[in-house]
Amino acid sequence: MDILFLLLLFFFSIFSSGSSQILNFHQPFPIVEPAPGHTKLRLSREGLEAIEKITNPIASVAVIGPYRSGKSFLLNQLLSLSCDEGFGVGHMRDTKTKGIWIWGTPIDMDIDGVRTSVFYLDTEGFESIGKSNVYDDRIFALANVMSSVLIYNLPETIREADISRLSFAVELAEEFYGRVKGQDVAFEPAKLLWLIQRDFLQGKSVQEMVNEALRRVPNTDRDKNIDMVNQIRDSLAIMGDNSTAFSLPQPHLQRTKLCEMNDGELDPLYVKKRDQLKELVASIIHPKIVQGKSLNGKEFVAFLEQILLALNKGEIPSTGSLVEVFNKGILERCVHLYSEKMGTLPLPLVEESLRESHDRSRDEAMQAFDQQHFGRHHAKKSILQLDEEIQKVYKNIIMQNEYQSSKLCEGLYTKCEDMMDQLQVLRLPSMAKFNAGFLKCNHSFEYECVGPSKTNYEQRMMKMLGKSRSLFIKEYNHRLFNWLVAFSLVMVVVGRFIIKFFLIEIGAWILFIFLETYTRMFWSAESLYYNPVWHFIVATWETLVYSPVLDLDRWAIPLGVVLSFFILYWRCFGKRKHGSRWLLPLFNRNKDAQNRPRSD
């Protein structure tokens, strides 16, 4: 039984280890961890499960500040948790929290009538040993972008380094907050809460301390470093309505024993101010808004992944790199929109029509990007990149249009060239048929050949058609003359031996003698072709050979076969049946005439 129990326990442990599902969310979880080297960050899937299960809109409260400044203890106080069950509190001189941690059980609140799940985030302290400033900047930026309320926890007073660290938050605020006042913003940064913990409350208020710290520094010598400091202070003015100052006294003089004390043992003034801080946080918190829409758990995790990708992209995080990554997906969608619009065009097109379609599609893509993109200043780089990507796609479409135009015009040109070659070798030469084919070919090319290759192929087409026309006219009169000579000889044979019609034979002989003798004696070849008699012969020939109703060149052989069969039939059988009354018996002699008696 013991062995069976151990086996079952073994398989159960394997099954349990294979499943990453968390059963108890009432504990802190890491969601962002430092990568080796403490220069970049990576996600921790364990903590993300606590967020993904939330279907309500999400809001988050993050506490940032120097290491060993009491951030974890403050969060436990805000959550009403002891140190044993809440965030880990370290009493040693090293930082306890690594990366960013989240309390797995959110606090549900009604914010403007919307049920909202509020998470609390603990961040790794600044300026600890063994880390680069780049790492601190990424922690600060990530907390600033993720949170709805950002509590800047500062001991005693505000230092210049604390103000300089806000420069990144200022850039984010400039880029993402309130592009057009009164409309949905692309990205709302966190409400900044200056929390100054100190042992004395006399003197200036914390709000006066903040205002004084953010006041411009006189710079009569125009020092560049002071100019940079004043630029940060000027930029912070835009966050005037987005920041609040609050003071909190020390909870007790023995700070190492704070986790062992209850509210009754803490300083009463601290407890009072702590409760006021809870009410203040609850009054200024709001759901995380991205592009005018609150995020649920899964959307918040996807948003976090996108931010982390942006912050890890460069060695030093900057608003430009962050905006670039945010806009990357939007840029790709806009390029895809442009490609879809241009992909529906029936290529080839006239260059002007293609350019007009490009302008319309580009304007639609730019308008879509303008409606969706993040940032105002740094987004200009993304707009230029979008225009470059659109131009790349447009160049490819231009090449496709040129290829399709060349392919179409080449096919039409080849088709016309073949037609002209066929018209050159007509069995019965016909100028009317050649002209009809010529006009048809030219008309089809003119209307069907479109695109940038049309001009080039039009020149080739004109040369080819002109050459074919000249060649046909040159051969036409000579071939027609030979056909008439051959026709006259054929009619001599037909008139004498087949139908035996004397008049046909005489007419054929006259035509043959005229063509072979008279024209050669009195007319040259050139003068013959310009003679009115020849024009009459040509007109008669054209009327017989080609008309819209009958194309004798196409039907010459079938008609010749039928006519030959008919004549043969009549020659062999028609005379027996009907006698010779249908023919003129010019060559017929009465066989009985020799036997008739002569009469004196």
Short mmCIF file of C-alpha atoms in Angstrom, two decimals, residues 20-496:
data_model
loop_
_atom_site.label_atom_id
_atom_site.label_comp_id
_atom_site.label_asym_id
_atom_site.label_seq_id
_atom_site.Cartn_x
_atom_site.Cartn_y
_atom_site.Cartn_z
CA SER A 20 1.24 26.15 -14.37
CA GLN A 21 -2.20 27.08 -13.08
CA ILE A 22 -2.08 29.06 -9.84
CA LEU A 23 -4.50 28.00 -7.10
CA ASN A 24 -3.79 30.70 -4.52
CA PHE A 25 -3.67 34.27 -5.82
CA HIS A 26 -3.57 35.88 -2.35
CA GLN A 27 0.17 36.44 -2.51
CA PRO A 28 2.71 38.59 -4.42
CA PHE A 29 3.93 37.43 -7.82
CA PRO A 30 6.74 38.70 -10.04
CA ILE A 31 5.50 39.93 -13.42
CA VAL A 32 8.75 41.50 -14.68
CA GLU A 33 12.19 40.14 -13.84
CA PRO A 34 15.68 41.40 -14.60
CA ALA A 35 17.51 39.63 -17.38
CA PRO A 36 21.11 38.52 -16.74
CA GLY A 37 23.29 41.60 -16.51
CA HIS A 38 20.55 43.83 -15.09
CA THR A 39 20.25 45.88 -18.29
CA LYS A 40 17.01 44.51 -19.72
CA LEU A 41 13.75 43.08 -18.41
CA ARG A 42 11.72 39.98 -19.17
CA LEU A 43 8.22 38.81 -18.33
CA SER A 44 7.37 36.27 -15.65
CA ARG A 45 4.43 34.15 -16.77
CA GLU A 46 3.54 33.15 -13.22
CA GLY A 47 2.48 36.63 -12.24
CA LEU A 48 0.77 37.36 -15.56
CA GLU A 49 -1.77 34.60 -14.85
CA ALA A 50 -3.04 36.64 -11.92
CA ILE A 51 -3.78 39.50 -14.33
CA GLU A 52 -5.13 37.50 -17.29
CA LYS A 53 -7.96 36.04 -15.24
CA ILE A 54 -9.48 39.51 -14.69
CA THR A 55 -12.36 40.42 -17.01
CA ASN A 56 -13.12 43.81 -15.44
CA PRO A 57 -11.34 47.00 -16.48
CA ILE A 58 -7.95 47.17 -14.78
CA ALA A 59 -6.29 49.95 -12.83
CA SER A 60 -2.94 49.72 -11.08
CA VAL A 61 -1.08 51.58 -8.36
CA ALA A 62 2.72 51.44 -8.58
CA VAL A 63 5.23 52.64 -6.01
CA ILE A 64 8.68 53.70 -7.19
CA GLY A 65 11.63 55.28 -5.47
CA PRO A 66 15.17 54.68 -4.20
CA TYR A 67 16.02 51.32 -2.72
CA ARG A 68 15.55 50.92 1.06
CA SER A 69 12.96 53.73 1.08
CA GLY A 70 10.07 51.63 2.43
CA LYS A 71 8.11 50.99 -0.79
CA SER A 72 7.10 47.40 0.05
CA PHE A 73 6.03 48.38 3.58
CA LEU A 74 3.99 51.26 2.17
CA LEU A 75 2.17 48.93 -0.24
CA ASN A 76 1.37 46.52 2.58
CA GLN A 77 -0.06 49.46 4.53
CA LEU A 78 -2.21 50.49 1.56
CA LEU A 79 -3.43 46.89 1.18
CA SER A 80 -3.92 46.47 4.95
CA LEU A 81 -1.59 43.47 4.94
CA SER A 82 1.06 42.36 7.37
CA CYS A 83 4.64 41.83 6.25
CA ASP A 84 4.20 38.06 6.64
CA GLU A 85 1.37 37.82 4.11
CA GLY A 86 2.06 40.86 1.91
CA PHE A 87 5.06 42.06 -0.06
CA GLY A 88 8.42 40.98 1.31
CA VAL A 89 10.15 43.62 3.37
CA GLY A 90 13.92 43.44 3.75
CA HIS A 91 15.88 44.84 6.65
CA MET A 92 19.26 44.31 5.09
CA ARG A 93 21.16 46.90 3.08
CA ASP A 94 20.43 45.22 -0.25
CA THR A 95 17.26 45.49 -2.27
CA LYS A 96 14.59 42.92 -1.52
CA THR A 97 12.33 43.33 -4.56
CA LYS A 98 13.77 42.38 -7.97
CA GLY A 99 12.00 43.71 -11.04
CA ILE A 100 8.27 44.41 -10.60
CA TRP A 101 5.92 42.42 -8.39
CA ILE A 102 2.12 42.42 -8.21
CA TRP A 103 -0.30 41.54 -5.44
CA GLY A 104 -2.26 38.65 -6.94
CA THR A 105 -5.68 39.58 -5.53
CA PRO A 106 -7.00 42.88 -6.91
CA ILE A 107 -9.25 45.23 -4.96
CA ASP A 108 -12.55 45.75 -6.69
CA MET A 109 -13.75 49.36 -6.72
CA ASP A 110 -16.60 51.27 -8.35
CA ILE A 111 -15.01 54.06 -10.40
CA ASP A 112 -17.51 56.33 -12.14
CA GLY A 113 -20.05 53.53 -11.99
CA VAL A 114 -17.70 50.95 -13.53
CA ARG A 115 -16.58 47.90 -11.60
CA THR A 116 -12.77 48.13 -11.71
CA SER A 117 -10.09 45.72 -10.50
CA VAL A 118 -7.19 47.62 -8.88
CA PHE A 119 -3.75 45.96 -8.71
CA TYR A 120 -0.85 47.14 -6.59
CA LEU A 121 2.70 47.00 -7.97
CA ASP A 122 5.99 46.98 -6.12
CA THR A 123 9.11 47.97 -8.03
CA GLU A 124 12.81 47.45 -7.54
CA GLY A 125 14.49 50.44 -5.91
CA PHE A 126 16.70 52.89 -7.78
CA GLU A 127 20.41 53.38 -7.31
CA SER A 128 21.19 50.03 -5.73
CA ILE A 129 24.63 48.47 -6.15
CA GLY A 130 25.36 46.27 -9.18
CA LYS A 131 22.85 47.85 -11.60
CA SER A 132 23.19 50.28 -14.46
CA ASN A 133 21.24 53.48 -14.83
CA VAL A 134 19.70 51.98 -17.96
CA TYR A 135 18.03 49.30 -15.84
CA ASP A 136 16.63 51.89 -13.40
CA ASP A 137 15.29 53.93 -16.30
CA ARG A 138 13.50 50.91 -17.71
CA ILE A 139 11.93 50.07 -14.34
CA PHE A 140 10.79 53.66 -13.98
CA ALA A 141 9.44 53.85 -17.54
CA LEU A 142 7.63 50.52 -17.29
CA ALA A 143 6.00 51.45 -13.98
CA ASN A 144 5.00 54.84 -15.35
CA VAL A 145 3.38 53.41 -18.47
CA MET A 146 1.64 50.52 -16.68
CA SER A 147 0.19 52.32 -13.70
CA SER A 148 -2.87 54.47 -13.27
CA VAL A 149 -1.41 56.08 -10.15
CA LEU A 150 2.36 56.37 -9.80
CA ILE A 151 3.51 57.01 -6.24
CA TYR A 152 6.97 58.54 -6.26
CA ASN A 153 8.17 57.58 -2.78
CA LEU A 154 10.93 59.94 -1.64
CA PRO A 155 12.60 60.10 1.77
CA GLU A 156 13.02 63.50 3.39
CA THR A 157 13.20 65.78 0.32
CA ILE A 158 13.32 66.16 -3.47
CA ARG A 159 16.71 65.92 -5.16
CA GLU A 160 17.77 67.06 -8.60
CA ALA A 161 18.27 63.41 -9.61
CA ASP A 162 14.60 62.76 -8.77
CA ILE A 163 13.53 65.55 -11.10
CA SER A 164 15.86 64.39 -13.88
CA ARG A 165 14.42 60.91 -13.66
CA LEU A 166 11.02 62.41 -14.45
CA SER A 167 12.26 63.50 -17.87
CA PHE A 168 11.24 60.18 -19.34
CA ALA A 169 7.77 60.49 -17.81
CA VAL A 170 7.54 63.99 -19.21
CA GLU A 171 8.35 62.78 -22.71
CA LEU A 172 5.71 60.10 -22.38
CA ALA A 173 3.20 62.69 -21.23
CA GLU A 174 4.06 64.97 -24.15
CA GLU A 175 3.76 62.13 -26.63
CA PHE A 176 0.81 60.16 -25.35
CA TYR A 177 -1.36 62.47 -23.27
CA GLY A 178 -4.03 64.73 -24.70
CA ARG A 179 -3.08 65.04 -28.35
CA VAL A 180 -6.39 66.84 -28.82
CA LYS A 181 -7.93 68.13 -25.64
CA GLY A 182 -11.44 66.87 -25.04
CA GLN A 183 -11.08 63.80 -27.23
CA ASP A 184 -10.10 60.25 -26.37
CA VAL A 185 -6.38 60.14 -25.86
CA ALA A 186 -4.12 57.50 -27.34
CA PHE A 187 -2.46 56.75 -24.01
CA GLU A 188 -3.06 58.25 -20.58
CA PRO A 189 0.02 58.24 -18.35
CA ALA A 190 -0.24 57.70 -14.66
CA LYS A 191 -1.36 60.27 -12.11
CA LEU A 192 1.87 61.29 -10.40
CA LEU A 193 1.73 61.36 -6.60
CA TRP A 194 4.77 62.90 -4.89
CA LEU A 195 4.94 61.10 -1.55
CA ILE A 196 7.57 62.59 0.75
CA GLN A 197 8.20 60.77 4.00
CA ARG A 198 10.00 62.79 6.64
CA ASP A 199 10.32 63.04 10.39
CA PHE A 200 9.40 66.72 10.61
CA LEU A 201 6.30 68.51 9.34
CA GLN A 202 7.24 72.05 10.23
CA GLY A 203 8.30 74.57 7.64
CA LYS A 204 7.28 74.35 3.97
CA SER A 205 4.49 72.06 2.87
CA VAL A 206 5.29 69.25 0.47
CA GLN A 207 3.40 71.05 -2.29
CA GLU A 208 5.58 74.11 -1.73
CA MET A 209 8.65 71.84 -1.84
CA VAL A 210 7.53 70.37 -5.14
CA ASN A 211 6.74 73.77 -6.64
CA GLU A 212 10.09 75.13 -5.52
CA ALA A 213 11.95 72.10 -6.87
CA LEU A 214 10.26 72.52 -10.25
CA ARG A 215 10.89 76.27 -10.46
CA ARG A 216 13.25 77.37 -13.25
CA VAL A 217 16.89 77.81 -12.34
CA PRO A 218 18.41 81.20 -13.23
CA ASN A 219 20.91 80.84 -16.07
CA THR A 220 22.55 84.15 -16.81
CA ASP A 221 25.62 82.44 -18.25
CA ARG A 222 23.48 80.26 -20.57
CA ASP A 223 24.94 77.04 -19.29
CA LYS A 224 23.80 74.13 -21.48
CA ASN A 225 23.40 71.81 -18.50
CA ILE A 226 21.17 74.33 -16.71
CA ASP A 227 19.22 74.82 -19.94
CA MET A 228 18.54 71.08 -20.00
CA VAL A 229 17.42 71.19 -16.35
CA ASN A 230 15.07 74.08 -17.11
CA GLN A 231 13.68 72.28 -20.17
CA ILE A 232 12.68 69.41 -17.89
CA ARG A 233 11.03 71.88 -15.51
CA ASP A 234 9.19 73.55 -18.40
CA SER A 235 7.99 70.20 -19.64
CA LEU A 236 6.79 69.25 -16.16
CA ALA A 237 4.34 72.15 -16.37
CA ILE A 238 2.12 70.04 -18.60
CA MET A 239 1.78 67.58 -15.73
CA GLY A 240 0.60 70.27 -13.34
CA ASP A 241 -2.98 69.00 -13.42
CA ASN A 242 -1.75 65.43 -13.37
CA SER A 243 0.35 65.47 -10.19
CA THR A 244 -0.32 65.72 -6.45
CA ALA A 245 1.98 66.18 -3.47
CA PHE A 246 1.42 64.40 -0.16
CA SER A 247 3.47 64.13 3.02
CA LEU A 248 3.66 61.10 5.29
CA PRO A 249 5.47 61.07 8.64
CA GLN A 250 7.60 58.17 9.73
CA PRO A 251 5.48 55.39 11.26
CA HIS A 252 7.92 54.74 14.10
CA LEU A 253 11.47 55.51 15.10
CA GLN A 254 12.46 51.83 15.18
CA ARG A 255 12.05 51.10 11.50
CA THR A 256 13.47 47.60 11.66
CA LYS A 257 10.54 46.54 13.90
CA LEU A 258 7.75 48.05 11.79
CA CYS A 259 6.58 44.64 10.53
CA GLU A 260 6.07 43.50 14.12
CA MET A 261 3.83 46.44 15.07
CA ASN A 262 0.10 46.90 14.69
CA ASP A 263 -1.73 50.18 14.15
CA GLY A 264 -1.98 50.77 17.88
CA GLU A 265 1.79 50.76 18.18
CA LEU A 266 2.43 53.05 15.22
CA ASP A 267 2.49 56.83 15.38
CA PRO A 268 -1.18 58.01 15.47
CA LEU A 269 -0.39 60.85 13.07
CA TYR A 270 1.09 58.35 10.62
CA VAL A 271 -2.01 56.15 10.82
CA LYS A 272 -4.21 59.17 10.16
CA LYS A 273 -2.15 60.35 7.22
CA ARG A 274 -1.92 56.80 5.88
CA ASP A 275 -5.71 56.54 5.82
CA GLN A 276 -5.89 59.91 4.08
CA LEU A 277 -3.40 58.58 1.53
CA LYS A 278 -5.67 55.58 0.87
CA GLU A 279 -8.60 57.92 0.28
CA LEU A 280 -6.49 60.13 -1.98
CA VAL A 281 -5.35 57.17 -4.10
CA ALA A 282 -8.95 55.93 -4.36
CA SER A 283 -10.10 59.38 -5.46
CA ILE A 284 -7.57 59.86 -8.28
CA ILE A 285 -7.34 56.31 -9.62
CA HIS A 286 -9.01 55.43 -12.90
CA PRO A 287 -8.95 52.46 -15.30
CA LYS A 288 -5.97 52.20 -17.62
CA ILE A 289 -6.98 53.84 -20.90
CA VAL A 290 -5.29 53.02 -24.21
CA GLN A 291 -6.72 54.63 -27.35
CA GLY A 292 -9.87 55.59 -25.51
CA LYS A 293 -10.56 52.05 -24.29
CA SER A 294 -10.11 50.48 -20.87
CA LEU A 295 -8.15 47.22 -20.73
CA ASN A 296 -9.15 43.88 -19.22
CA GLY A 297 -6.63 41.34 -17.96
CA LYS A 298 -5.59 39.78 -21.27
CA GLU A 299 -5.44 43.15 -23.02
CA PHE A 300 -3.35 44.56 -20.19
CA VAL A 301 -0.85 41.68 -20.50
CA ALA A 302 -0.60 42.21 -24.26
CA PHE A 303 -0.08 45.91 -23.60
CA LEU A 304 2.66 45.08 -21.09
CA GLU A 305 4.41 42.81 -23.60
CA GLN A 306 4.40 45.59 -26.16
CA ILE A 307 5.86 48.08 -23.68
CA LEU A 308 8.59 45.67 -22.62
CA LEU A 309 9.52 45.04 -26.23
CA ALA A 310 9.85 48.78 -26.74
CA LEU A 311 11.97 49.34 -23.65
CA ASN A 312 14.29 46.43 -24.44
CA LYS A 313 14.75 47.48 -28.03
CA GLY A 314 17.60 49.90 -27.46
CA GLU A 315 20.43 50.16 -25.02
CA ILE A 316 18.90 53.30 -23.54
CA PRO A 317 15.10 53.61 -23.41
CA SER A 318 13.71 56.65 -25.10
CA THR A 319 10.31 57.90 -26.05
CA GLY A 320 11.28 57.66 -29.70
CA SER A 321 12.00 53.93 -29.47
CA LEU A 322 8.87 53.37 -27.40
CA VAL A 323 6.69 55.25 -29.85
CA GLU A 324 8.32 53.44 -32.76
CA VAL A 325 7.41 50.02 -31.38
CA PHE A 326 3.90 51.13 -30.47
CA ASN A 327 3.41 52.47 -33.96
CA LYS A 328 5.03 49.46 -35.65
CA GLY A 329 1.86 47.38 -35.61
CA ILE A 330 -0.24 50.36 -36.70
CA LEU A 331 2.25 51.12 -39.47
CA GLU A 332 2.11 47.54 -40.73
CA ARG A 333 -1.70 47.62 -40.76
CA CYS A 334 -1.71 50.89 -42.70
CA VAL A 335 0.78 49.55 -45.25
CA HIS A 336 -1.40 46.44 -45.55
CA LEU A 337 -4.44 48.69 -46.08
CA TYR A 338 -2.61 50.53 -48.86
CA SER A 339 -1.50 47.24 -50.44
CA GLU A 340 -5.07 45.90 -50.34
CA LYS A 341 -6.42 49.03 -52.02
CA MET A 342 -3.78 48.94 -54.74
CA GLY A 343 -4.07 45.17 -55.10
CA THR A 344 -7.64 45.50 -56.39
CA LEU A 345 -6.54 47.58 -59.41
CA PRO A 346 -6.93 45.85 -62.78
CA LEU A 347 -3.40 46.17 -64.11
CA PRO A 348 -2.20 47.44 -66.47
CA LEU A 349 -3.44 51.01 -66.06
CA VAL A 350 -2.63 54.35 -67.58
CA GLU A 351 0.12 56.00 -65.54
CA GLU A 352 -2.12 58.91 -64.59
CA SER A 353 -4.87 56.58 -63.35
CA LEU A 354 -2.34 54.55 -61.38
CA ARG A 355 -0.96 57.71 -59.79
CA GLU A 356 -4.46 58.90 -58.85
CA SER A 357 -5.22 55.51 -57.27
CA HIS A 358 -1.90 55.69 -55.40
CA ASP A 359 -2.72 59.14 -54.05
CA ARG A 360 -6.18 58.06 -52.87
CA SER A 361 -4.88 54.87 -51.22
CA ARG A 362 -1.97 56.72 -49.63
CA ASP A 363 -4.30 59.37 -48.21
CA GLU A 364 -6.53 56.65 -46.71
CA ALA A 365 -3.51 54.90 -45.16
CA MET A 366 -2.14 58.18 -43.79
CA GLN A 367 -5.54 59.11 -42.40
CA ALA A 368 -5.86 55.73 -40.70
CA PHE A 369 -2.37 56.11 -39.23
CA ASP A 370 -3.15 59.63 -38.02
CA GLN A 371 -6.24 58.35 -36.23
CA GLN A 372 -4.45 55.47 -34.52
CA HIS A 373 -0.80 56.40 -34.03
CA PHE A 374 0.84 57.19 -30.70
CA GLY A 375 2.61 60.43 -30.02
CA ARG A 376 2.90 63.80 -31.66
CA HIS A 377 6.59 64.63 -32.03
CA HIS A 378 8.34 61.28 -32.28
CA ALA A 379 5.50 59.90 -34.41
CA LYS A 380 6.82 62.03 -37.26
CA LYS A 381 9.54 59.42 -37.71
CA SER A 382 6.89 56.72 -37.98
CA ILE A 383 4.98 58.82 -40.52
CA LEU A 384 8.11 59.17 -42.62
CA GLN A 385 8.71 55.45 -42.31
CA LEU A 386 5.10 54.77 -43.35
CA ASP A 387 5.57 56.98 -46.40
CA GLU A 388 8.79 55.13 -47.26
CA GLU A 389 7.07 51.76 -46.96
CA ILE A 390 4.18 52.99 -49.13
CA GLN A 391 6.64 54.25 -51.73
CA LYS A 392 8.34 50.83 -51.76
CA VAL A 393 5.01 49.12 -52.38
CA TYR A 394 4.15 51.72 -55.01
CA LYS A 395 7.44 51.13 -56.84
CA ASN A 396 6.68 47.41 -56.95
CA ILE A 397 3.21 48.15 -58.30
CA ILE A 398 4.74 50.45 -60.94
CA MET A 399 7.04 47.61 -62.00
CA GLN A 400 4.07 45.21 -62.09
CA ASN A 401 2.11 47.72 -64.15
CA GLU A 402 5.01 48.10 -66.59
CA TYR A 403 5.36 44.33 -66.86
CA GLN A 404 1.63 43.75 -67.41
CA SER A 405 1.51 46.63 -69.90
CA SER A 406 4.51 45.27 -71.80
CA LYS A 407 3.03 41.78 -71.75
CA LEU A 408 -0.35 42.96 -73.03
CA CYS A 409 1.02 45.26 -75.72
CA GLU A 410 3.53 42.63 -76.84
CA GLY A 411 0.69 40.13 -77.25
CA LEU A 412 -1.40 42.61 -79.26
CA TYR A 413 1.61 43.56 -81.36
CA THR A 414 2.41 39.92 -82.10
CA LYS A 415 -1.24 39.25 -82.94
CA CYS A 416 -1.30 42.18 -85.40
CA GLU A 417 2.02 41.14 -86.89
CA ASP A 418 0.67 37.63 -87.53
CA MET A 419 -2.48 39.11 -89.06
CA MET A 420 -0.45 41.32 -91.39
CA ASP A 421 1.64 38.31 -92.45
CA GLN A 422 -1.54 36.36 -93.22
CA LEU A 423 -2.93 39.25 -95.27
CA GLN A 424 0.28 39.35 -97.29
CA VAL A 425 -0.30 35.80 -98.59
CA LEU A 426 -4.01 35.94 -99.47
CA ARG A 427 -4.97 33.43 -102.12
CA LEU A 428 -7.07 36.10 -103.78
CA PRO A 429 -5.42 39.48 -103.17
CA SER A 430 -7.92 42.05 -101.91
CA MET A 431 -7.14 45.61 -100.95
CA ALA A 432 -10.50 45.91 -99.20
CA LYS A 433 -9.79 42.86 -97.04
CA PHE A 434 -6.31 44.12 -96.22
CA ASN A 435 -7.66 47.55 -95.23
CA ALA A 436 -10.36 45.94 -93.06
CA GLY A 437 -7.79 43.81 -91.26
CA PHE A 438 -5.46 46.78 -90.99
CA LEU A 439 -8.12 48.99 -89.36
CA LYS A 440 -9.30 46.22 -87.05
CA CYS A 441 -5.78 45.51 -85.84
CA ASN A 442 -4.97 49.19 -85.36
CA HIS A 443 -8.26 49.83 -83.52
CA SER A 444 -7.85 46.88 -81.14
CA PHE A 445 -4.27 47.89 -80.34
CA GLU A 446 -5.26 51.50 -79.74
CA TYR A 447 -7.98 50.62 -77.22
CA GLU A 448 -6.58 47.48 -75.60
CA CYS A 449 -2.92 48.40 -75.20
CA VAL A 450 -2.71 50.54 -72.05
CA GLY A 451 -0.04 51.47 -69.58
CA PRO A 452 3.48 52.89 -69.73
CA SER A 453 4.58 50.55 -72.55
CA LYS A 454 1.96 51.87 -74.97
CA THR A 455 4.09 54.73 -76.32
CA ASN A 456 7.00 52.44 -77.15
CA TYR A 457 4.79 49.82 -78.78
CA GLU A 458 2.82 52.46 -80.70
CA GLN A 459 6.00 53.45 -82.50
CA ARG A 460 6.81 49.83 -83.27
CA MET A 461 3.21 49.28 -84.37
CA MET A 462 3.26 52.23 -86.77
CA LYS A 463 6.49 51.04 -88.36
CA MET A 464 5.23 47.47 -88.70
CA LEU A 465 1.85 48.49 -90.16
CA GLY A 466 3.41 50.98 -92.54
CA LYS A 467 5.92 48.41 -93.76
CA SER A 468 3.20 45.77 -94.21
CA ARG A 469 0.95 48.20 -96.10
CA SER A 470 3.74 49.28 -98.44
CA LEU A 471 4.71 45.68 -99.13
CA PHE A 472 1.11 44.64 -99.78
CA ILE A 473 0.45 47.53 -102.20
CA LYS A 474 3.69 46.77 -104.02
CA GLU A 475 2.76 43.13 -104.53
CA TYR A 476 -0.97 43.69 -104.94
CA ASN A 477 -1.03 44.98 -108.57
CA HIS A 478 1.51 42.42 -109.72
CA ARG A 479 -0.36 39.49 -108.15
CA LEU A 480 -3.68 40.79 -109.43
CA PHE A 481 -2.26 41.06 -112.96
CA ASN A 482 -1.02 37.46 -112.78
CA TRP A 483 -4.36 36.30 -111.41
CA LEU A 484 -6.19 37.97 -114.30
CA VAL A 485 -3.86 36.31 -116.82
CA ALA A 486 -4.40 32.93 -115.19
CA PHE A 487 -8.13 33.58 -115.00
CA SER A 488 -8.31 34.36 -118.72
CA LEU A 489 -6.56 31.08 -119.59
CA VAL A 490 -8.82 29.12 -117.26
CA MET A 491 -11.91 30.67 -118.84
CA VAL A 492 -10.58 29.74 -122.33
CA VAL A 493 -10.39 26.11 -121.25
CA VAL A 494 -13.77 26.20 -119.52
CA GLY A 495 -15.49 27.95 -122.45
CA ARG A 496 -14.07 25.59 -125.03
#
